[in-house]
Amino acid sequence: MAAPLIWVNGFPGAGKLTVARELGALDESFKIIDNHQLIDPVEARFSRSQPEYQPARKQERQRAFAQWVLSEQHLARTIVFTDFQSTTDGGPEVAQEYEEAARQAGRRFLPVYLSCDPRANLERAQSDERCNGGTTKLTDAAILKSILKREVAFRFEGHPGLDVDTTHKAPAEVAQEILDFSKKHSV
């Protein structure tokens, strides 16, 4: 049986990449694909307001699915995607692309939802590491406050899911919870 696809969804600054890196350290066979590996190449060519932006983002996701999720060469590897999709602005449709890729590959789809206290969220989003990380990660407190106020993170129904509040947990602890969840639901 193919290894699962773990989809980690959470607001910017919730700790998705930090936790995913810890998860990769716990099990080096896991392939970690940070959402900015898929976003930044597109943002280098198009601004979010351009009509080409969303189709290019979809194309980048489909390329990653073909290479890592659907390829027979990687079916034995657990694939972990970090993401932020809300219940608006096409978020459910994008999230369902991950679910569909897992289904096509015969992989178990395991959604993980990371959250944290809004104050911690804002602090993390403005951290030196994030601000100087060389990606297009959101670091503007006003924009993040607006997102936190008006958006709801997308959640799947019909799949076992794991909810983790990362506010007072070390990234390694959260990663271990995800690993345990993955093992429990991979059989």
JSON list of C-alpha atoms in Angstrom, two decimals:
[
{"chain": "A", "resi": 1, "resn": "MET", "atom": "CA", "xyz": [0.00, 0.00, 0.00]},
{"chain": "A", "resi": 2, "resn": "ALA", "atom": "CA", "xyz": [1.18, 3.52, -0.76]},
{"chain": "A", "resi": 3, "resn": "ALA", "atom": "CA", "xyz": [2.35, 5.77, 2.06]},
{"chain": "A", "resi": 4, "resn": "PRO", "atom": "CA", "xyz": [0.00, 8.59, 3.07]},
{"chain": "A", "resi": 5, "resn": "LEU", "atom": "CA", "xyz": [-0.17, 12.19, 1.98]},
{"chain": "A", "resi": 6, "resn": "ILE", "atom": "CA", "xyz": [-0.19, 14.49, 5.00]},
{"chain": "A", "resi": 7, "resn": "TRP", "atom": "CA", "xyz": [-1.68, 17.92, 4.33]},
{"chain": "A", "resi": 8, "resn": "VAL", "atom": "CA", "xyz": [-0.79, 20.47, 7.04]},
{"chain": "A", "resi": 9, "resn": "ASN", "atom": "CA", "xyz": [-3.13, 23.47, 6.94]},
{"chain": "A", "resi": 10, "resn": "GLY", "atom": "CA", "xyz": [-2.86, 26.53, 9.15]},
{"chain": "A", "resi": 11, "resn": "PHE", "atom": "CA", "xyz": [-2.71, 30.29, 9.15]},
{"chain": "A", "resi": 12, "resn": "PRO", "atom": "CA", "xyz": [0.55, 32.02, 8.21]},
{"chain": "A", "resi": 13, "resn": "GLY", "atom": "CA", "xyz": [2.82, 31.89, 11.26]},
{"chain": "A", "resi": 14, "resn": "ALA", "atom": "CA", "xyz": [1.11, 28.87, 12.88]},
{"chain": "A", "resi": 15, "resn": "GLY", "atom": "CA", "xyz": [4.37, 26.91, 12.63]},
{"chain": "A", "resi": 16, "resn": "LYS", "atom": "CA", "xyz": [3.71, 24.69, 9.63]},
{"chain": "A", "resi": 17, "resn": "LEU", "atom": "CA", "xyz": [7.21, 24.72, 8.13]},
{"chain": "A", "resi": 18, "resn": "THR", "atom": "CA", "xyz": [8.98, 24.57, 11.49]},
{"chain": "A", "resi": 19, "resn": "VAL", "atom": "CA", "xyz": [6.91, 21.55, 12.50]},
{"chain": "A", "resi": 20, "resn": "ALA", "atom": "CA", "xyz": [7.31, 19.93, 9.08]},
{"chain": "A", "resi": 21, "resn": "ARG", "atom": "CA", "xyz": [11.09, 20.24, 9.33]},
{"chain": "A", "resi": 22, "resn": "GLU", "atom": "CA", "xyz": [10.96, 18.54, 12.73]},
{"chain": "A", "resi": 23, "resn": "LEU", "atom": "CA", "xyz": [8.76, 15.84, 11.22]},
{"chain": "A", "resi": 24, "resn": "GLY", "atom": "CA", "xyz": [11.34, 15.29, 8.49]},
{"chain": "A", "resi": 25, "resn": "ALA", "atom": "CA", "xyz": [14.03, 14.97, 11.16]},
{"chain": "A", "resi": 26, "resn": "LEU", "atom": "CA", "xyz": [11.99, 12.30, 12.97]},
{"chain": "A", "resi": 27, "resn": "ASP", "atom": "CA", "xyz": [11.56, 10.28, 9.78]},
{"chain": "A", "resi": 28, "resn": "GLU", "atom": "CA", "xyz": [14.00, 11.10, 7.01]},
{"chain": "A", "resi": 29, "resn": "SER", "atom": "CA", "xyz": [11.97, 9.10, 4.49]},
{"chain": "A", "resi": 30, "resn": "PHE", "atom": "CA", "xyz": [9.25, 11.78, 4.62]},
{"chain": "A", "resi": 31, "resn": "LYS", "atom": "CA", "xyz": [9.29, 14.25, 1.74]},
{"chain": "A", "resi": 32, "resn": "ILE", "atom": "CA", "xyz": [8.46, 17.74, 2.99]},
{"chain": "A", "resi": 33, "resn": "ILE", "atom": "CA", "xyz": [7.05, 20.20, 0.46]},
{"chain": "A", "resi": 34, "resn": "ASP", "atom": "CA", "xyz": [6.61, 23.67, 1.93]},
{"chain": "A", "resi": 35, "resn": "ASN", "atom": "CA", "xyz": [3.87, 25.72, 0.30]},
{"chain": "A", "resi": 36, "resn": "HIS", "atom": "CA", "xyz": [6.41, 28.43, -0.51]},
{"chain": "A", "resi": 37, "resn": "GLN", "atom": "CA", "xyz": [8.30, 25.97, -2.72]},
{"chain": "A", "resi": 38, "resn": "LEU", "atom": "CA", "xyz": [5.13, 26.09, -4.83]},
{"chain": "A", "resi": 39, "resn": "ILE", "atom": "CA", "xyz": [4.23, 29.76, -4.30]},
{"chain": "A", "resi": 40, "resn": "ASP", "atom": "CA", "xyz": [7.55, 31.57, -4.72]},
{"chain": "A", "resi": 41, "resn": "PRO", "atom": "CA", "xyz": [8.33, 30.42, -8.29]},
{"chain": "A", "resi": 42, "resn": "VAL", "atom": "CA", "xyz": [4.91, 31.68, -9.36]},
{"chain": "A", "resi": 43, "resn": "GLU", "atom": "CA", "xyz": [5.23, 34.96, -7.46]},
{"chain": "A", "resi": 44, "resn": "ALA", "atom": "CA", "xyz": [8.54, 35.54, -9.22]},
{"chain": "A", "resi": 45, "resn": "ARG", "atom": "CA", "xyz": [6.57, 35.71, -12.49]},
{"chain": "A", "resi": 46, "resn": "PHE", "atom": "CA", "xyz": [3.14, 37.05, -11.53]},
{"chain": "A", "resi": 47, "resn": "SER", "atom": "CA", "xyz": [1.60, 39.19, -8.82]},
{"chain": "A", "resi": 48, "resn": "ARG", "atom": "CA", "xyz": [-1.39, 37.76, -6.99]},
{"chain": "A", "resi": 49, "resn": "SER", "atom": "CA", "xyz": [-3.66, 40.26, -8.76]},
{"chain": "A", "resi": 50, "resn": "GLN", "atom": "CA", "xyz": [-2.71, 39.08, -12.27]},
{"chain": "A", "resi": 51, "resn": "PRO", "atom": "CA", "xyz": [-5.11, 36.66, -13.99]},
{"chain": "A", "resi": 52, "resn": "GLU", "atom": "CA", "xyz": [-2.24, 34.25, -14.73]},
{"chain": "A", "resi": 53, "resn": "TYR", "atom": "CA", "xyz": [-1.39, 33.84, -11.03]},
{"chain": "A", "resi": 54, "resn": "GLN", "atom": "CA", "xyz": [-3.95, 31.22, -9.93]},
{"chain": "A", "resi": 55, "resn": "PRO", "atom": "CA", "xyz": [-3.61, 29.04, -13.07]},
{"chain": "A", "resi": 56, "resn": "ALA", "atom": "CA", "xyz": [0.19, 29.12, -12.61]},
{"chain": "A", "resi": 57, "resn": "ARG", "atom": "CA", "xyz": [-0.21, 28.13, -8.94]},
{"chain": "A", "resi": 58, "resn": "LYS", "atom": "CA", "xyz": [-2.42, 25.21, -9.96]},
{"chain": "A", "resi": 59, "resn": "GLN", "atom": "CA", "xyz": [0.13, 24.14, -12.57]},
{"chain": "A", "resi": 60, "resn": "GLU", "atom": "CA", "xyz": [2.88, 24.22, -9.92]},
{"chain": "A", "resi": 61, "resn": "ARG", "atom": "CA", "xyz": [0.79, 22.06, -7.57]},
{"chain": "A", "resi": 62, "resn": "GLN", "atom": "CA", "xyz": [0.02, 19.60, -10.35]},
{"chain": "A", "resi": 63, "resn": "ARG", "atom": "CA", "xyz": [3.72, 19.35, -11.17]},
{"chain": "A", "resi": 64, "resn": "ALA", "atom": "CA", "xyz": [4.49, 18.56, -7.52]},
{"chain": "A", "resi": 65, "resn": "PHE", "atom": "CA", "xyz": [1.71, 15.96, -7.42]},
{"chain": "A", "resi": 66, "resn": "ALA", "atom": "CA", "xyz": [3.04, 14.27, -10.56]},
{"chain": "A", "resi": 67, "resn": "GLN", "atom": "CA", "xyz": [6.61, 14.23, -9.26]},
{"chain": "A", "resi": 68, "resn": "TRP", "atom": "CA", "xyz": [6.02, 13.26, -5.63]},
{"chain": "A", "resi": 69, "resn": "VAL", "atom": "CA", "xyz": [2.50, 11.96, -5.02]},
{"chain": "A", "resi": 70, "resn": "LEU", "atom": "CA", "xyz": [1.62, 10.06, -8.18]},
{"chain": "A", "resi": 71, "resn": "SER", "atom": "CA", "xyz": [5.06, 8.80, -9.22]},
{"chain": "A", "resi": 72, "resn": "GLU", "atom": "CA", "xyz": [5.50, 5.07, -8.55]},
{"chain": "A", "resi": 73, "resn": "GLN", "atom": "CA", "xyz": [9.08, 5.86, -7.56]},
{"chain": "A", "resi": 74, "resn": "HIS", "atom": "CA", "xyz": [7.86, 7.71, -4.43]},
{"chain": "A", "resi": 75, "resn": "LEU", "atom": "CA", "xyz": [4.75, 5.73, -3.44]},
{"chain": "A", "resi": 76, "resn": "ALA", "atom": "CA", "xyz": [6.55, 4.25, -0.42]},
{"chain": "A", "resi": 77, "resn": "ARG", "atom": "CA", "xyz": [7.40, 7.74, 0.92]},
{"chain": "A", "resi": 78, "resn": "THR", "atom": "CA", "xyz": [5.05, 9.77, 3.05]},
{"chain": "A", "resi": 79, "resn": "ILE", "atom": "CA", "xyz": [4.58, 13.13, 1.36]},
{"chain": "A", "resi": 80, "resn": "VAL", "atom": "CA", "xyz": [3.92, 16.16, 3.58]},
{"chain": "A", "resi": 81, "resn": "PHE", "atom": "CA", "xyz": [2.57, 19.40, 2.14]},
{"chain": "A", "resi": 82, "resn": "THR", "atom": "CA", "xyz": [2.26, 22.58, 4.17]},
{"chain": "A", "resi": 83, "resn": "ASP", "atom": "CA", "xyz": [-0.49, 24.95, 3.11]},
{"chain": "A", "resi": 84, "resn": "PHE", "atom": "CA", "xyz": [-2.93, 27.65, 4.08]},
{"chain": "A", "resi": 85, "resn": "GLN", "atom": "CA", "xyz": [-6.37, 27.36, 2.59]},
{"chain": "A", "resi": 86, "resn": "SER", "atom": "CA", "xyz": [-9.42, 29.11, 3.97]},
{"chain": "A", "resi": 87, "resn": "THR", "atom": "CA", "xyz": [-13.10, 28.50, 3.39]},
{"chain": "A", "resi": 88, "resn": "THR", "atom": "CA", "xyz": [-13.23, 31.38, 0.88]},
{"chain": "A", "resi": 89, "resn": "ASP", "atom": "CA", "xyz": [-11.48, 32.56, -2.31]},
{"chain": "A", "resi": 90, "resn": "GLY", "atom": "CA", "xyz": [-11.13, 29.13, -3.88]},
{"chain": "A", "resi": 91, "resn": "GLY", "atom": "CA", "xyz": [-9.59, 27.57, -0.77]},
{"chain": "A", "resi": 92, "resn": "PRO", "atom": "CA", "xyz": [-11.84, 24.50, -0.69]},
{"chain": "A", "resi": 93, "resn": "GLU", "atom": "CA", "xyz": [-11.18, 23.77, -4.36]},
{"chain": "A", "resi": 94, "resn": "VAL", "atom": "CA", "xyz": [-7.41, 24.04, -3.91]},
{"chain": "A", "resi": 95, "resn": "ALA", "atom": "CA", "xyz": [-7.49, 21.87, -0.78]},
{"chain": "A", "resi": 96, "resn": "GLN", "atom": "CA", "xyz": [-9.47, 19.24, -2.65]},
{"chain": "A", "resi": 97, "resn": "GLU", "atom": "CA", "xyz": [-6.68, 19.01, -5.24]},
{"chain": "A", "resi": 98, "resn": "TYR", "atom": "CA", "xyz": [-4.48, 17.48, -2.52]},
{"chain": "A", "resi": 99, "resn": "GLU", "atom": "CA", "xyz": [-7.22, 15.05, -1.53]},
{"chain": "A", "resi": 100, "resn": "GLU", "atom": "CA", "xyz": [-7.73, 14.08, -5.18]},
{"chain": "A", "resi": 101, "resn": "ALA", "atom": "CA", "xyz": [-4.00, 13.55, -5.78]},
{"chain": "A", "resi": 102, "resn": "ALA", "atom": "CA", "xyz": [-3.87, 11.23, -2.76]},
{"chain": "A", "resi": 103, "resn": "ARG", "atom": "CA", "xyz": [-6.91, 9.32, -4.04]},
{"chain": "A", "resi": 104, "resn": "GLN", "atom": "CA", "xyz": [-5.42, 8.95, -7.52]},
{"chain": "A", "resi": 105, "resn": "ALA", "atom": "CA", "xyz": [-2.20, 7.57, -6.04]},
{"chain": "A", "resi": 106, "resn": "GLY", "atom": "CA", "xyz": [-3.98, 5.19, -3.69]},
{"chain": "A", "resi": 107, "resn": "ARG", "atom": "CA", "xyz": [-2.61, 7.08, -0.69]},
{"chain": "A", "resi": 108, "resn": "ARG", "atom": "CA", "xyz": [-4.39, 7.70, 2.58]},
{"chain": "A", "resi": 109, "resn": "PHE", "atom": "CA", "xyz": [-5.18, 11.41, 2.90]},
{"chain": "A", "resi": 110, "resn": "LEU", "atom": "CA", "xyz": [-4.39, 12.73, 6.37]},
{"chain": "A", "resi": 111, "resn": "PRO", "atom": "CA", "xyz": [-5.24, 16.38, 7.06]},
{"chain": "A", "resi": 112, "resn": "VAL", "atom": "CA", "xyz": [-3.54, 18.11, 9.98]},
{"chain": "A", "resi": 113, "resn": "TYR", "atom": "CA", "xyz": [-4.75, 21.47, 11.26]},
{"chain": "A", "resi": 114, "resn": "LEU", "atom": "CA", "xyz": [-2.31, 23.71, 13.11]},
{"chain": "A", "resi": 115, "resn": "SER", "atom": "CA", "xyz": [-3.47, 26.74, 15.05]},
{"chain": "A", "resi": 116, "resn": "CYS", "atom": "CA", "xyz": [-2.12, 29.05, 17.71]},
{"chain": "A", "resi": 117, "resn": "ASP", "atom": "CA", "xyz": [-3.17, 31.99, 19.84]},
{"chain": "A", "resi": 118, "resn": "PRO", "atom": "CA", "xyz": [-3.60, 35.12, 17.66]},
{"chain": "A", "resi": 119, "resn": "ARG", "atom": "CA", "xyz": [-0.99, 37.04, 19.67]},
{"chain": "A", "resi": 120, "resn": "ALA", "atom": "CA", "xyz": [1.55, 34.23, 19.25]},
{"chain": "A", "resi": 121, "resn": "ASN", "atom": "CA", "xyz": [0.57, 34.03, 15.59]},
{"chain": "A", "resi": 122, "resn": "LEU", "atom": "CA", "xyz": [1.40, 37.71, 15.06]},
{"chain": "A", "resi": 123, "resn": "GLU", "atom": "CA", "xyz": [4.71, 37.43, 16.93]},
{"chain": "A", "resi": 124, "resn": "ARG", "atom": "CA", "xyz": [5.77, 34.41, 14.87]},
{"chain": "A", "resi": 125, "resn": "ALA", "atom": "CA", "xyz": [4.79, 36.07, 11.60]},
{"chain": "A", "resi": 126, "resn": "GLN", "atom": "CA", "xyz": [7.10, 38.97, 12.41]},
{"chain": "A", "resi": 127, "resn": "SER", "atom": "CA", "xyz": [10.05, 36.89, 13.64]},
{"chain": "A", "resi": 128, "resn": "ASP", "atom": "CA", "xyz": [13.52, 37.66, 12.30]},
{"chain": "A", "resi": 129, "resn": "GLU", "atom": "CA", "xyz": [13.79, 34.18, 10.79]},
{"chain": "A", "resi": 130, "resn": "ARG", "atom": "CA", "xyz": [10.55, 34.62, 8.88]},
{"chain": "A", "resi": 131, "resn": "CYS", "atom": "CA", "xyz": [11.25, 38.22, 7.82]},
{"chain": "A", "resi": 132, "resn": "ASN", "atom": "CA", "xyz": [14.77, 37.40, 6.64]},
{"chain": "A", "resi": 133, "resn": "GLY", "atom": "CA", "xyz": [14.02, 33.94, 5.26]},
{"chain": "A", "resi": 134, "resn": "GLY", "atom": "CA", "xyz": [14.19, 34.91, 1.59]},
{"chain": "A", "resi": 135, "resn": "THR", "atom": "CA", "xyz": [10.64, 33.74, 0.79]},
{"chain": "A", "resi": 136, "resn": "THR", "atom": "CA", "xyz": [7.39, 35.53, 0.12]},
{"chain": "A", "resi": 137, "resn": "LYS", "atom": "CA", "xyz": [6.01, 34.51, 3.52]},
{"chain": "A", "resi": 138, "resn": "LEU", "atom": "CA", "xyz": [3.50, 36.92, 5.01]},
{"chain": "A", "resi": 139, "resn": "THR", "atom": "CA", "xyz": [5.17, 39.19, 7.59]},
{"chain": "A", "resi": 140, "resn": "ASP", "atom": "CA", "xyz": [2.83, 42.19, 7.57]},
{"chain": "A", "resi": 141, "resn": "ALA", "atom": "CA", "xyz": [0.99, 42.30, 10.92]},
{"chain": "A", "resi": 142, "resn": "ALA", "atom": "CA", "xyz": [-1.92, 44.37, 9.58]},
{"chain": "A", "resi": 143, "resn": "ILE", "atom": "CA", "xyz": [-2.61, 41.91, 6.76]},
{"chain": "A", "resi": 144, "resn": "LEU", "atom": "CA", "xyz": [-2.33, 38.92, 9.09]},
{"chain": "A", "resi": 145, "resn": "LYS", "atom": "CA", "xyz": [-4.68, 40.55, 11.63]},
{"chain": "A", "resi": 146, "resn": "SER", "atom": "CA", "xyz": [-7.20, 41.06, 8.84]},
{"chain": "A", "resi": 147, "resn": "ILE", "atom": "CA", "xyz": [-6.86, 37.43, 7.71]},
{"chain": "A", "resi": 148, "resn": "LEU", "atom": "CA", "xyz": [-7.22, 36.12, 11.26]},
{"chain": "A", "resi": 149, "resn": "LYS", "atom": "CA", "xyz": [-10.31, 38.27, 11.77]},
{"chain": "A", "resi": 150, "resn": "ARG", "atom": "CA", "xyz": [-12.18, 37.42, 8.57]},
{"chain": "A", "resi": 151, "resn": "GLU", "atom": "CA", "xyz": [-10.96, 33.98, 7.43]},
{"chain": "A", "resi": 152, "resn": "VAL", "atom": "CA", "xyz": [-11.66, 30.46, 8.65]},
{"chain": "A", "resi": 153, "resn": "ALA", "atom": "CA", "xyz": [-9.11, 27.75, 7.90]},
{"chain": "A", "resi": 154, "resn": "PHE", "atom": "CA", "xyz": [-10.53, 25.07, 5.63]},
{"chain": "A", "resi": 155, "resn": "ARG", "atom": "CA", "xyz": [-11.25, 21.68, 7.20]},
{"chain": "A", "resi": 156, "resn": "PHE", "atom": "CA", "xyz": [-12.10, 18.40, 5.51]},
{"chain": "A", "resi": 157, "resn": "GLU", "atom": "CA", "xyz": [-15.03, 16.24, 6.46]},
{"chain": "A", "resi": 158, "resn": "GLY", "atom": "CA", "xyz": [-14.88, 12.49, 6.04]},
{"chain": "A", "resi": 159, "resn": "HIS", "atom": "CA", "xyz": [-11.18, 12.08, 6.83]},
{"chain": "A", "resi": 160, "resn": "PRO", "atom": "CA", "xyz": [-9.54, 11.46, 10.16]},
{"chain": "A", "resi": 161, "resn": "GLY", "atom": "CA", "xyz": [-7.95, 14.78, 11.04]},
{"chain": "A", "resi": 162, "resn": "LEU", "atom": "CA", "xyz": [-5.54, 15.97, 13.68]},
{"chain": "A", "resi": 163, "resn": "ASP", "atom": "CA", "xyz": [-5.97, 19.35, 15.38]},
{"chain": "A", "resi": 164, "resn": "VAL", "atom": "CA", "xyz": [-2.96, 20.79, 17.19]},
{"chain": "A", "resi": 165, "resn": "ASP", "atom": "CA", "xyz": [-2.73, 24.11, 18.99]},
{"chain": "A", "resi": 166, "resn": "THR", "atom": "CA", "xyz": [0.96, 24.98, 18.68]},
{"chain": "A", "resi": 167, "resn": "THR", "atom": "CA", "xyz": [0.88, 27.97, 21.05]},
{"chain": "A", "resi": 168, "resn": "HIS", "atom": "CA", "xyz": [2.60, 26.29, 24.00]},
{"chain": "A", "resi": 169, "resn": "LYS", "atom": "CA", "xyz": [4.10, 23.22, 22.33]},
{"chain": "A", "resi": 170, "resn": "ALA", "atom": "CA", "xyz": [7.61, 22.72, 21.02]},
{"chain": "A", "resi": 171, "resn": "PRO", "atom": "CA", "xyz": [7.79, 22.00, 17.29]},
{"chain": "A", "resi": 172, "resn": "ALA", "atom": "CA", "xyz": [9.33, 18.57, 18.00]},
{"chain": "A", "resi": 173, "resn": "GLU", "atom": "CA", "xyz": [6.37, 17.69, 20.23]},
{"chain": "A", "resi": 174, "resn": "VAL", "atom": "CA", "xyz": [3.89, 18.66, 17.51]},
{"chain": "A", "resi": 175, "resn": "ALA", "atom": "CA", "xyz": [5.90, 16.71, 14.93]},
{"chain": "A", "resi": 176, "resn": "GLN", "atom": "CA", "xyz": [5.77, 13.62, 17.15]},
{"chain": "A", "resi": 177, "resn": "GLU", "atom": "CA", "xyz": [1.97, 13.98, 17.42]},
{"chain": "A", "resi": 178, "resn": "ILE", "atom": "CA", "xyz": [1.73, 14.11, 13.63]},
{"chain": "A", "resi": 179, "resn": "LEU", "atom": "CA", "xyz": [4.03, 11.10, 13.25]},
{"chain": "A", "resi": 180, "resn": "ASP", "atom": "CA", "xyz": [1.95, 9.10, 15.74]},
{"chain": "A", "resi": 181, "resn": "PHE", "atom": "CA", "xyz": [-1.25, 10.17, 13.95]},
{"chain": "A", "resi": 182, "resn": "SER", "atom": "CA", "xyz": [0.24, 9.12, 10.63]},
{"chain": "A", "resi": 183, "resn": "LYS", "atom": "CA", "xyz": [1.25, 5.69, 11.94]},
{"chain": "A", "resi": 184, "resn": "LYS", "atom": "CA", "xyz": [-2.17, 5.16, 13.52]},
{"chain": "A", "resi": 185, "resn": "HIS", "atom": "CA", "xyz": [-4.02, 5.96, 10.28]},
{"chain": "A", "resi": 186, "resn": "SER", "atom": "CA", "xyz": [-1.65, 4.48, 7.73]},
{"chain": "A", "resi": 187, "resn": "VAL", "atom": "CA", "xyz": [-2.67, 0.89, 8.33]}
]
